[in-house]
GROMACS .gro file of C-alpha atoms in nm:
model
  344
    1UNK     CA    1   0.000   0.000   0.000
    2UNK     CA    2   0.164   0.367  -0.106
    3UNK     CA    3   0.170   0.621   0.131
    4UNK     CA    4   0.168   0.966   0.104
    5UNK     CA    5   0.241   1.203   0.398
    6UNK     CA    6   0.200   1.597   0.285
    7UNK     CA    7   0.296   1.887   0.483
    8UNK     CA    8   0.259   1.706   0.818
    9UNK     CA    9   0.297   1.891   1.137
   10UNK     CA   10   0.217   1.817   1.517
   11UNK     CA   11   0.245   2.064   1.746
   12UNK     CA   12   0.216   2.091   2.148
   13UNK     CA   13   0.156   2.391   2.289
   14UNK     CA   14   0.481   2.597   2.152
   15UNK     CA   15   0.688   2.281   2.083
   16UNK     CA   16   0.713   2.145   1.758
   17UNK     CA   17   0.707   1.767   1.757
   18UNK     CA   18   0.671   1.702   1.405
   19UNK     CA   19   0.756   1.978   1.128
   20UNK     CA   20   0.613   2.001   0.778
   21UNK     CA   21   0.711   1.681   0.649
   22UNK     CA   22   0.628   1.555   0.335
   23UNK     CA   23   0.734   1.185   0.246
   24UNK     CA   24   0.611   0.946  -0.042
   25UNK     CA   25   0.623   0.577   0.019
   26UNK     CA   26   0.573   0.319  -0.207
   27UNK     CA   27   0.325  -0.006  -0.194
   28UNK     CA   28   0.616  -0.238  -0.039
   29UNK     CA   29   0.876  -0.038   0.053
   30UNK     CA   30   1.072  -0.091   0.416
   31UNK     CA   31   1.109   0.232   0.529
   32UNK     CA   32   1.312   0.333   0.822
   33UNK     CA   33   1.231   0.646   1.021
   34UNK     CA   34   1.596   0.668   1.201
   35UNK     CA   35   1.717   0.979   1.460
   36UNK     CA   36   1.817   0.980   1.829
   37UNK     CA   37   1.514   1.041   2.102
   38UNK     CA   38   1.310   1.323   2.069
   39UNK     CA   39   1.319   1.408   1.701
   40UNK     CA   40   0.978   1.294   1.596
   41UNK     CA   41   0.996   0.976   1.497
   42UNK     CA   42   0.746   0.787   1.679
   43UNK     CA   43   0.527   1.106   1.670
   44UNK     CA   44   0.489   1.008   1.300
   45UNK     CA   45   0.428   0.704   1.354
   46UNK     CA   46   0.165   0.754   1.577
   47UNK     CA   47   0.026   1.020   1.344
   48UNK     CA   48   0.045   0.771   1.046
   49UNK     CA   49  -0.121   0.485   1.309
   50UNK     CA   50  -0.364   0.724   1.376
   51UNK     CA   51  -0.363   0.706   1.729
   52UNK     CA   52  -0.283   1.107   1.745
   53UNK     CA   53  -0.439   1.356   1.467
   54UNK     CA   54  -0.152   1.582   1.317
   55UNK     CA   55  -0.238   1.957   1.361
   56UNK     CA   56  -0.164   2.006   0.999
   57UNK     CA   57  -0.148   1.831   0.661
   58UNK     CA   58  -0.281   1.508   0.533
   59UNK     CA   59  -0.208   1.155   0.523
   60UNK     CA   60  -0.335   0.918   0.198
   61UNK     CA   61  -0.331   0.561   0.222
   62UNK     CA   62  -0.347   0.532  -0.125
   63UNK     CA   63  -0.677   0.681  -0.252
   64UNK     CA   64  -0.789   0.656   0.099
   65UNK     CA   65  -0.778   0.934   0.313
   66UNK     CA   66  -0.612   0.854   0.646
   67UNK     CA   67  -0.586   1.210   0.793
   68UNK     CA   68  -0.698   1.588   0.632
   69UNK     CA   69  -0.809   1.900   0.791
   70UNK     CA   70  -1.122   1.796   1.022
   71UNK     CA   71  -1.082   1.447   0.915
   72UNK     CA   72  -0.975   1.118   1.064
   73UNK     CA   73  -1.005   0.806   1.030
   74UNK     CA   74  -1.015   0.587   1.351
   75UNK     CA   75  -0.751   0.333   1.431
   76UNK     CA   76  -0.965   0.038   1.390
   77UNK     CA   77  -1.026   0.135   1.033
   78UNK     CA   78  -0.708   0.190   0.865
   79UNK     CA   79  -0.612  -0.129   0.720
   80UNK     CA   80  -0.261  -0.188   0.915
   81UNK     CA   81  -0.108  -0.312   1.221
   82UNK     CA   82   0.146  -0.177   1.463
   83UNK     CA   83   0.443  -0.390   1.672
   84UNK     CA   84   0.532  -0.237   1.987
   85UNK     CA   85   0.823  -0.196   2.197
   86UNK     CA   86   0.676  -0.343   2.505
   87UNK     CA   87   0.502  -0.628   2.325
   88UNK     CA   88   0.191  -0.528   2.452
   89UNK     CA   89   0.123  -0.910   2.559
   90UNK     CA   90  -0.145  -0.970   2.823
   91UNK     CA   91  -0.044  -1.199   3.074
   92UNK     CA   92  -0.397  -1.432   3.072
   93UNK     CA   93  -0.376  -1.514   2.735
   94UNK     CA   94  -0.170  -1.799   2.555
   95UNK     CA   95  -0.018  -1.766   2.261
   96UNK     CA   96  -0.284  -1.868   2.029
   97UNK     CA   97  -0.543  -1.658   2.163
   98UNK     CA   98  -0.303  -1.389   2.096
   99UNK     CA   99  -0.285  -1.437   1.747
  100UNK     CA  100  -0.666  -1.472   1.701
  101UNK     CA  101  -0.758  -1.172   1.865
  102UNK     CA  102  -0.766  -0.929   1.567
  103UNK     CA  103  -0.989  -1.130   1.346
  104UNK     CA  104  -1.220  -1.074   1.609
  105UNK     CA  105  -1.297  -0.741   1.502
  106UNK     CA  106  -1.599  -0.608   1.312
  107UNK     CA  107  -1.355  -0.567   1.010
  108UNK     CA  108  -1.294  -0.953   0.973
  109UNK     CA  109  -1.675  -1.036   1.012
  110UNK     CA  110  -1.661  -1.168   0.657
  111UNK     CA  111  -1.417  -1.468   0.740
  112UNK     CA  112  -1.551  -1.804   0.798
  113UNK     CA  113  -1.404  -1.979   1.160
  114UNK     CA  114  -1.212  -2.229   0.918
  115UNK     CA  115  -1.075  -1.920   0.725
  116UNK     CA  116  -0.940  -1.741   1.056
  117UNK     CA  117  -0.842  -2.095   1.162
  118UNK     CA  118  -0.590  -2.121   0.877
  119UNK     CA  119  -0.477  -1.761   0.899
  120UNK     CA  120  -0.401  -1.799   1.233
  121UNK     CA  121  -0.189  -2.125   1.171
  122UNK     CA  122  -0.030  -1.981   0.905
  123UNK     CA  123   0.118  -1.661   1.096
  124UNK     CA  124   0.225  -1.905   1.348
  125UNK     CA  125   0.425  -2.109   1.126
  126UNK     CA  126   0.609  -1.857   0.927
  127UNK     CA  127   0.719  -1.721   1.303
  128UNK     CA  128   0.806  -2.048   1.446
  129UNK     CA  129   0.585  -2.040   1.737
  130UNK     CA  130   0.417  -2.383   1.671
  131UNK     CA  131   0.588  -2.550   2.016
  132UNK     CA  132   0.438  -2.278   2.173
  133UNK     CA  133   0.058  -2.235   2.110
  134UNK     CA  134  -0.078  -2.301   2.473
  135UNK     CA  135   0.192  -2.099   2.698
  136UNK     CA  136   0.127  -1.782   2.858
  137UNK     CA  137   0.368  -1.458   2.845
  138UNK     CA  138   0.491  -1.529   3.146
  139UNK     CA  139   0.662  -1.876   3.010
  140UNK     CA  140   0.825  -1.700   2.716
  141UNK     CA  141   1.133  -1.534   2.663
  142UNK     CA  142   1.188  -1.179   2.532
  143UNK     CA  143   1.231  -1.311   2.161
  144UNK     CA  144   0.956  -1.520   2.177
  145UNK     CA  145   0.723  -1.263   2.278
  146UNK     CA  146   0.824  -1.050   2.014
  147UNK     CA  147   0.769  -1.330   1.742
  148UNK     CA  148   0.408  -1.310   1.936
  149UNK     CA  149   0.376  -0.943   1.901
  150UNK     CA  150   0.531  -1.021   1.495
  151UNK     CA  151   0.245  -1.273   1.426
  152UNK     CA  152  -0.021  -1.128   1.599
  153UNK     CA  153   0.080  -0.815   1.348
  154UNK     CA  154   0.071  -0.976   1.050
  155UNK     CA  155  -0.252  -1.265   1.128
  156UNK     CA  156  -0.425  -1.017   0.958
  157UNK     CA  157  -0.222  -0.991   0.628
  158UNK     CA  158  -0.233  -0.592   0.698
  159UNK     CA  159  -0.116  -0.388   0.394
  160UNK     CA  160   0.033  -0.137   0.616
  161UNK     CA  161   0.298  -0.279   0.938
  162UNK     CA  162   0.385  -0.033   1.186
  163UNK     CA  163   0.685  -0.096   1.419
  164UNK     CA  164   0.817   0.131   1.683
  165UNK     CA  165   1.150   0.018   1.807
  166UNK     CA  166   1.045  -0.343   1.798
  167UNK     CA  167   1.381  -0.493   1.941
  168UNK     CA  168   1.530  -0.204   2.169
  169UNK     CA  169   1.414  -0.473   2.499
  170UNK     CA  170   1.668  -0.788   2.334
  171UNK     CA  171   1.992  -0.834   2.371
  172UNK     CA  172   2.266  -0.800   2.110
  173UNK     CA  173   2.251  -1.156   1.949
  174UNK     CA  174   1.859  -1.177   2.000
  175UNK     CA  175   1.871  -0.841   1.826
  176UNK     CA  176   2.051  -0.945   1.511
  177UNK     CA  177   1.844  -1.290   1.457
  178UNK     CA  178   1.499  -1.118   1.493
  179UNK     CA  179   1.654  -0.862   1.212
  180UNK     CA  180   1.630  -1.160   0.970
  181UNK     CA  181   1.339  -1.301   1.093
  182UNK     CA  182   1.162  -0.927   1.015
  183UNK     CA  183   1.317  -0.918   0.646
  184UNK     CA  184   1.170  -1.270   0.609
  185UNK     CA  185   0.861  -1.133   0.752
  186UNK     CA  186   0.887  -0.810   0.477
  187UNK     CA  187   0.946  -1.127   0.183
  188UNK     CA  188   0.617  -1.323   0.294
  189UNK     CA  189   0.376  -1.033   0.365
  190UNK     CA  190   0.491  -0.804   0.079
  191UNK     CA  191   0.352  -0.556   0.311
  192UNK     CA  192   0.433  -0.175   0.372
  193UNK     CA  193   0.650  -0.160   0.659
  194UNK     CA  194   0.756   0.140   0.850
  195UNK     CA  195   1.025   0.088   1.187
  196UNK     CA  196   1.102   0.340   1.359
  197UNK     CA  197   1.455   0.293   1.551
  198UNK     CA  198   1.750   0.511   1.676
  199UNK     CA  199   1.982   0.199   1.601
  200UNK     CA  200   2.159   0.311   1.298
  201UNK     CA  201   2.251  -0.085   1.263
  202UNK     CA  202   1.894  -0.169   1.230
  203UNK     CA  203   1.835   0.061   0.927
  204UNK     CA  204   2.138  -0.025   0.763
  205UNK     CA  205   2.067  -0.402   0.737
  206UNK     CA  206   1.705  -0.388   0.660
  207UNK     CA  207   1.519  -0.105   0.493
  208UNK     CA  208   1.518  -0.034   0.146
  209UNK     CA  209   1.514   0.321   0.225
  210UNK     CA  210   1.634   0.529   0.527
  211UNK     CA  211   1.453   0.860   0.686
  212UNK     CA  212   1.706   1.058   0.910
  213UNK     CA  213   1.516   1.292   1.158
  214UNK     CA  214   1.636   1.548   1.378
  215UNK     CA  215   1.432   1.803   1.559
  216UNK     CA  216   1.109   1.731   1.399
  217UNK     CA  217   1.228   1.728   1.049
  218UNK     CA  218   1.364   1.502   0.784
  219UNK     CA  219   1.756   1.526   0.750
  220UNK     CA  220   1.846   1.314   0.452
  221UNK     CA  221   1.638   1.017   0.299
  222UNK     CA  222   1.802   0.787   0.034
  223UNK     CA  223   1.880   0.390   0.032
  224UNK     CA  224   2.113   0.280   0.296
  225UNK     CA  225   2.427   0.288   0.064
  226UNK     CA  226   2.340   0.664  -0.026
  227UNK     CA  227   2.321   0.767   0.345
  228UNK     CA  228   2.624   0.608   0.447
  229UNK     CA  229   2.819   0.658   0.154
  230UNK     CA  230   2.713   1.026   0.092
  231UNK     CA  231   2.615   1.222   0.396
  232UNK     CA  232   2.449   1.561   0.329
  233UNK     CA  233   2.428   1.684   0.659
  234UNK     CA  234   2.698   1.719   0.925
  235UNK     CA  235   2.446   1.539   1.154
  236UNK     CA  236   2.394   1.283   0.865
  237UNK     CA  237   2.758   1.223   0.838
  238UNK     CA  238   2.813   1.188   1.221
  239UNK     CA  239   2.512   0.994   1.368
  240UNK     CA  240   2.510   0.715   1.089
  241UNK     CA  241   2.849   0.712   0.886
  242UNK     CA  242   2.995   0.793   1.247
  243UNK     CA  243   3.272   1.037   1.106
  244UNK     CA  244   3.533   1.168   1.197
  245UNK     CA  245   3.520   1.573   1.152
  246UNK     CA  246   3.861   1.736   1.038
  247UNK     CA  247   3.873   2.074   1.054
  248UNK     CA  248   4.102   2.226   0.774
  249UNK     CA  249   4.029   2.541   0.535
  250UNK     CA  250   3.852   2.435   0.163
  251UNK     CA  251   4.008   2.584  -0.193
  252UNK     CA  252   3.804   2.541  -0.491
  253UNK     CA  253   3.818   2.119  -0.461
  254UNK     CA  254   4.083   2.076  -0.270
  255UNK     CA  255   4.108   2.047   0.139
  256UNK     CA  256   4.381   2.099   0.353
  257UNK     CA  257   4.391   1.982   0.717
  258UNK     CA  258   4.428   2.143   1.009
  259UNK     CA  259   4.820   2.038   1.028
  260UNK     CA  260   4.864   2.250   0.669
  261UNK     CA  261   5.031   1.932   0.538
  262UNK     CA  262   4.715   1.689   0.489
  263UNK     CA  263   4.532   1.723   0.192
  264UNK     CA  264   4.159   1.569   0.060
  265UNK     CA  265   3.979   1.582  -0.278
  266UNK     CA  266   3.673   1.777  -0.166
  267UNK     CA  267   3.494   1.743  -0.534
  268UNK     CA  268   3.109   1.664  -0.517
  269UNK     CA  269   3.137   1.690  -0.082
  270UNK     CA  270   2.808   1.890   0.011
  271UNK     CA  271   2.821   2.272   0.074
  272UNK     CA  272   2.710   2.232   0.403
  273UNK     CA  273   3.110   2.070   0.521
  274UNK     CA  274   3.310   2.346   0.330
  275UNK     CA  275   3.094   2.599   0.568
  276UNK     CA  276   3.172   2.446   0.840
  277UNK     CA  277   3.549   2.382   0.807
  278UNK     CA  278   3.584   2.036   0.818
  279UNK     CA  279   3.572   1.708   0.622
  280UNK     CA  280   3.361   1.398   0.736
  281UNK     CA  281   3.630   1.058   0.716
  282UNK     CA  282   3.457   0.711   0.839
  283UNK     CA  283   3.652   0.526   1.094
  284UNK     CA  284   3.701   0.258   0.825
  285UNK     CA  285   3.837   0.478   0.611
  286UNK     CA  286   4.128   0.621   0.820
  287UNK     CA  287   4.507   0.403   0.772
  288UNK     CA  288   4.680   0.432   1.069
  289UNK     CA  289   5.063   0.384   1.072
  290UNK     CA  290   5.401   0.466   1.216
  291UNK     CA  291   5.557   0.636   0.934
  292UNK     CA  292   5.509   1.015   0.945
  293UNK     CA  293   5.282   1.047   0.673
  294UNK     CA  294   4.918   1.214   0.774
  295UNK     CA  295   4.767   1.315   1.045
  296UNK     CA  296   4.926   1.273   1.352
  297UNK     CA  297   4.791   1.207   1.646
  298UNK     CA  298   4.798   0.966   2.002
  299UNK     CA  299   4.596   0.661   2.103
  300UNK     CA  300   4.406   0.758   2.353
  301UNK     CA  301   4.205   0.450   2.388
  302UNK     CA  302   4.171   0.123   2.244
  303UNK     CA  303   3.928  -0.203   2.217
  304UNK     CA  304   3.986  -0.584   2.057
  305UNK     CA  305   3.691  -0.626   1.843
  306UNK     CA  306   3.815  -0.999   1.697
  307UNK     CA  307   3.834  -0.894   1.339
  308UNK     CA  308   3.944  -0.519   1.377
  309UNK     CA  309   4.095  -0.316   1.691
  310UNK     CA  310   3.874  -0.002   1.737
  311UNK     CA  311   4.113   0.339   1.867
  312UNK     CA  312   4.046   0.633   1.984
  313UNK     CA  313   4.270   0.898   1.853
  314UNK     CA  314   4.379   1.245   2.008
  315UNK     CA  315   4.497   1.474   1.750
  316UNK     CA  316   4.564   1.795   1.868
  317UNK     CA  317   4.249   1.786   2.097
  318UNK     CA  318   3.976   1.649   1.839
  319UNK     CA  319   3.943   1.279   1.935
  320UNK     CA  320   3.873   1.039   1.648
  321UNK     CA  321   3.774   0.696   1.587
  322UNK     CA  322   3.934   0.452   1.373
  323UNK     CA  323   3.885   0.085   1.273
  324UNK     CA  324   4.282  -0.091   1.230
  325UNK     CA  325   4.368  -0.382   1.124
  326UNK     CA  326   4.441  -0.666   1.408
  327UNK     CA  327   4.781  -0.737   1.228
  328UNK     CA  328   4.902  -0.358   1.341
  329UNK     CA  329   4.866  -0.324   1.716
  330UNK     CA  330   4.921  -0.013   1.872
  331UNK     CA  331   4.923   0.041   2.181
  332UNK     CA  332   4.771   0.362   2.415
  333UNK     CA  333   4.995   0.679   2.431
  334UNK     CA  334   5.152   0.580   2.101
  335UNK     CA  335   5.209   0.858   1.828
  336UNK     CA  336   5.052   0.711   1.498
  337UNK     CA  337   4.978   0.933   1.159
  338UNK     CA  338   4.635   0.868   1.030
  339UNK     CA  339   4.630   0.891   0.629
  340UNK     CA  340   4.267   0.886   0.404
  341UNK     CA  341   4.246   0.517   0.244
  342UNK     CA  342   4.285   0.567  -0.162
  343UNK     CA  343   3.948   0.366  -0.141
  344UNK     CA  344   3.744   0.611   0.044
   0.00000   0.00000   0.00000
């Protein structure tokens, strides 16, 4: 289902939550709405859900009005379905019953009980919860309550699938299979998904497109490999890419570092870098080494990551991050020079 969100704006009181965004999504895109806490993601969300009627703009659902002016369209009409961060499980209910409550509602009067009865078993099965049918929340673990909260979602084959920060409550390697097990989900359903997460990770590996917000309003938006590869915002650059920001002077296309030795091709870097004085490098993308060639700085700090060593860098008070090779390992309060790989 294609979505169209047009001059959208929520506002409480004097603070702007949400500010005059406009956003076209297409009928099964993954969209990620990606920015640290408090810069409006979830209020769009929640706008888009319904649950909370924007002060200004429209949202079309297709040809279907959603939200415009004096209009809205209650929750329980909009044909989607939202995953929440809490899992929103209730604790006298098993499993099953879980997954059959929204074909209860008046919109799924149509269905025969051996129709539900198959749609039910089917969003079971593609989210592996068969051994678990007849437990209660309270016997589950935090993954398998989300694959509850997953099918539950998707029982309904809902054109539109909300998720707000779906797998901020798992850990680490919990977080990284249920990743997959959402793409899978995405493959199946064919569905419209929007997640909303601050985990830059998350977006990275699994939308097709990726909406950067910051203080109510839409940063950058472009396919994973255009935000990370092609920042065009200093925030863009530094909450996703993670760079490093050297300061140094610009001429025409060429930028010299702060050490007046150091030089970068600047050609096609956003305006928005040269007025600011510096030049966005990824951690990956520094070379460190002993030879005196580069930046120079001291390691400040250092961590074993198995394949790479991450360091932190001094150099001349501006700390940066870089990503070395485990075959070079420097140690803290060593002077290395950090050159720009001829890849990057």
């Amino acid at each position: 289902m294609s979505l169209s969100i047009k001059n959208v704006s929520q506002i409480y009181d004097t603070a702007v939550a949400v500010d005059d965004i406009s956003v076209e999504i297409q009928d099964g895109e993954f969209i990620a709405i990606l920015g640290p806490s408090g810069c409006g993601k979830t209020t769009l969300l929640r706008i888009i859900a319904g649950f909370i009627q924007a002060t200004k703009g429209e949202v079309l659902s297709g040809d279907e009005v959603f939200t415009r002016d004096h209009h809205h369209l209650p929750v329980n009409e909009r044909d989607l379905a939202m995953v929440f961060q809490s899992f929103a499980l209730w604790p006298h209910m098993t499993v099953r019953e879980h997954i059959e409550y929204p074909l209860q509602s008046k919109r799924h009067s149509h269905l025969s009980a051996a129709e539900k009865t198959a749609m039910v078993d089917e969003a079971i099965r593609s989210t592996g919860l068969e051994l678990l049918q007849k437990r209660l929340p309270g016997e589950l673990s935090g993954g398998q309550k989300q694959r509850v909260s997953l099918a539950r979602a998707i029982v309904s084959k809902p054109k539109l699938l909300l998720m707000d920060e779906p797998l901020s409550a798992l850990d680490a390697e919990l977080k990284i299979s249920m990743r997959k097990e959402i793409k899978d989900i995405h493959t199946m359903t064919k569905s419209t998904i929007i997640y909303v997460t601050h985990d830059q990770s998350e977006a990275l590996s699994m939308a097709d497109r990726i909406i950067i917000m910051k203080d109510g309003k839409i940063e950058q938006m472009g396919t994973p490999k255009e935000i990370y590869e092609h920042p065009q915002t200093i925030f863009a650059a530094t909450f996703v890419s993670k760079c490093n920001l050297v300061h140094g002077v610009f001429e025409g296309n060429t930028f010299t570092a702060y050490d007046g030795k150091t030089q970068y091709d600047a050609t096609n870097l956003p305006v928005c870098f040269n007025e600011a004085g510096v030049y966005p490098v990824r951690p990956e993308d520094f070379v460190a080494t002993g030879e005196a060639m580069g930046i120079a700085g001291i390691i400040a700090n250092k961590q074993y990551n198995g394949r790479e060593i991450h360091y932190k860098v001094d150099c001349n008070g501006d700390f940066f991050t870089i990503y070395g090779d485990v075959t070079k390992d420097f140690q803290i309060g060593q002077t290395i020079y950090l050159k720009k790989s001829d890849a990057a």
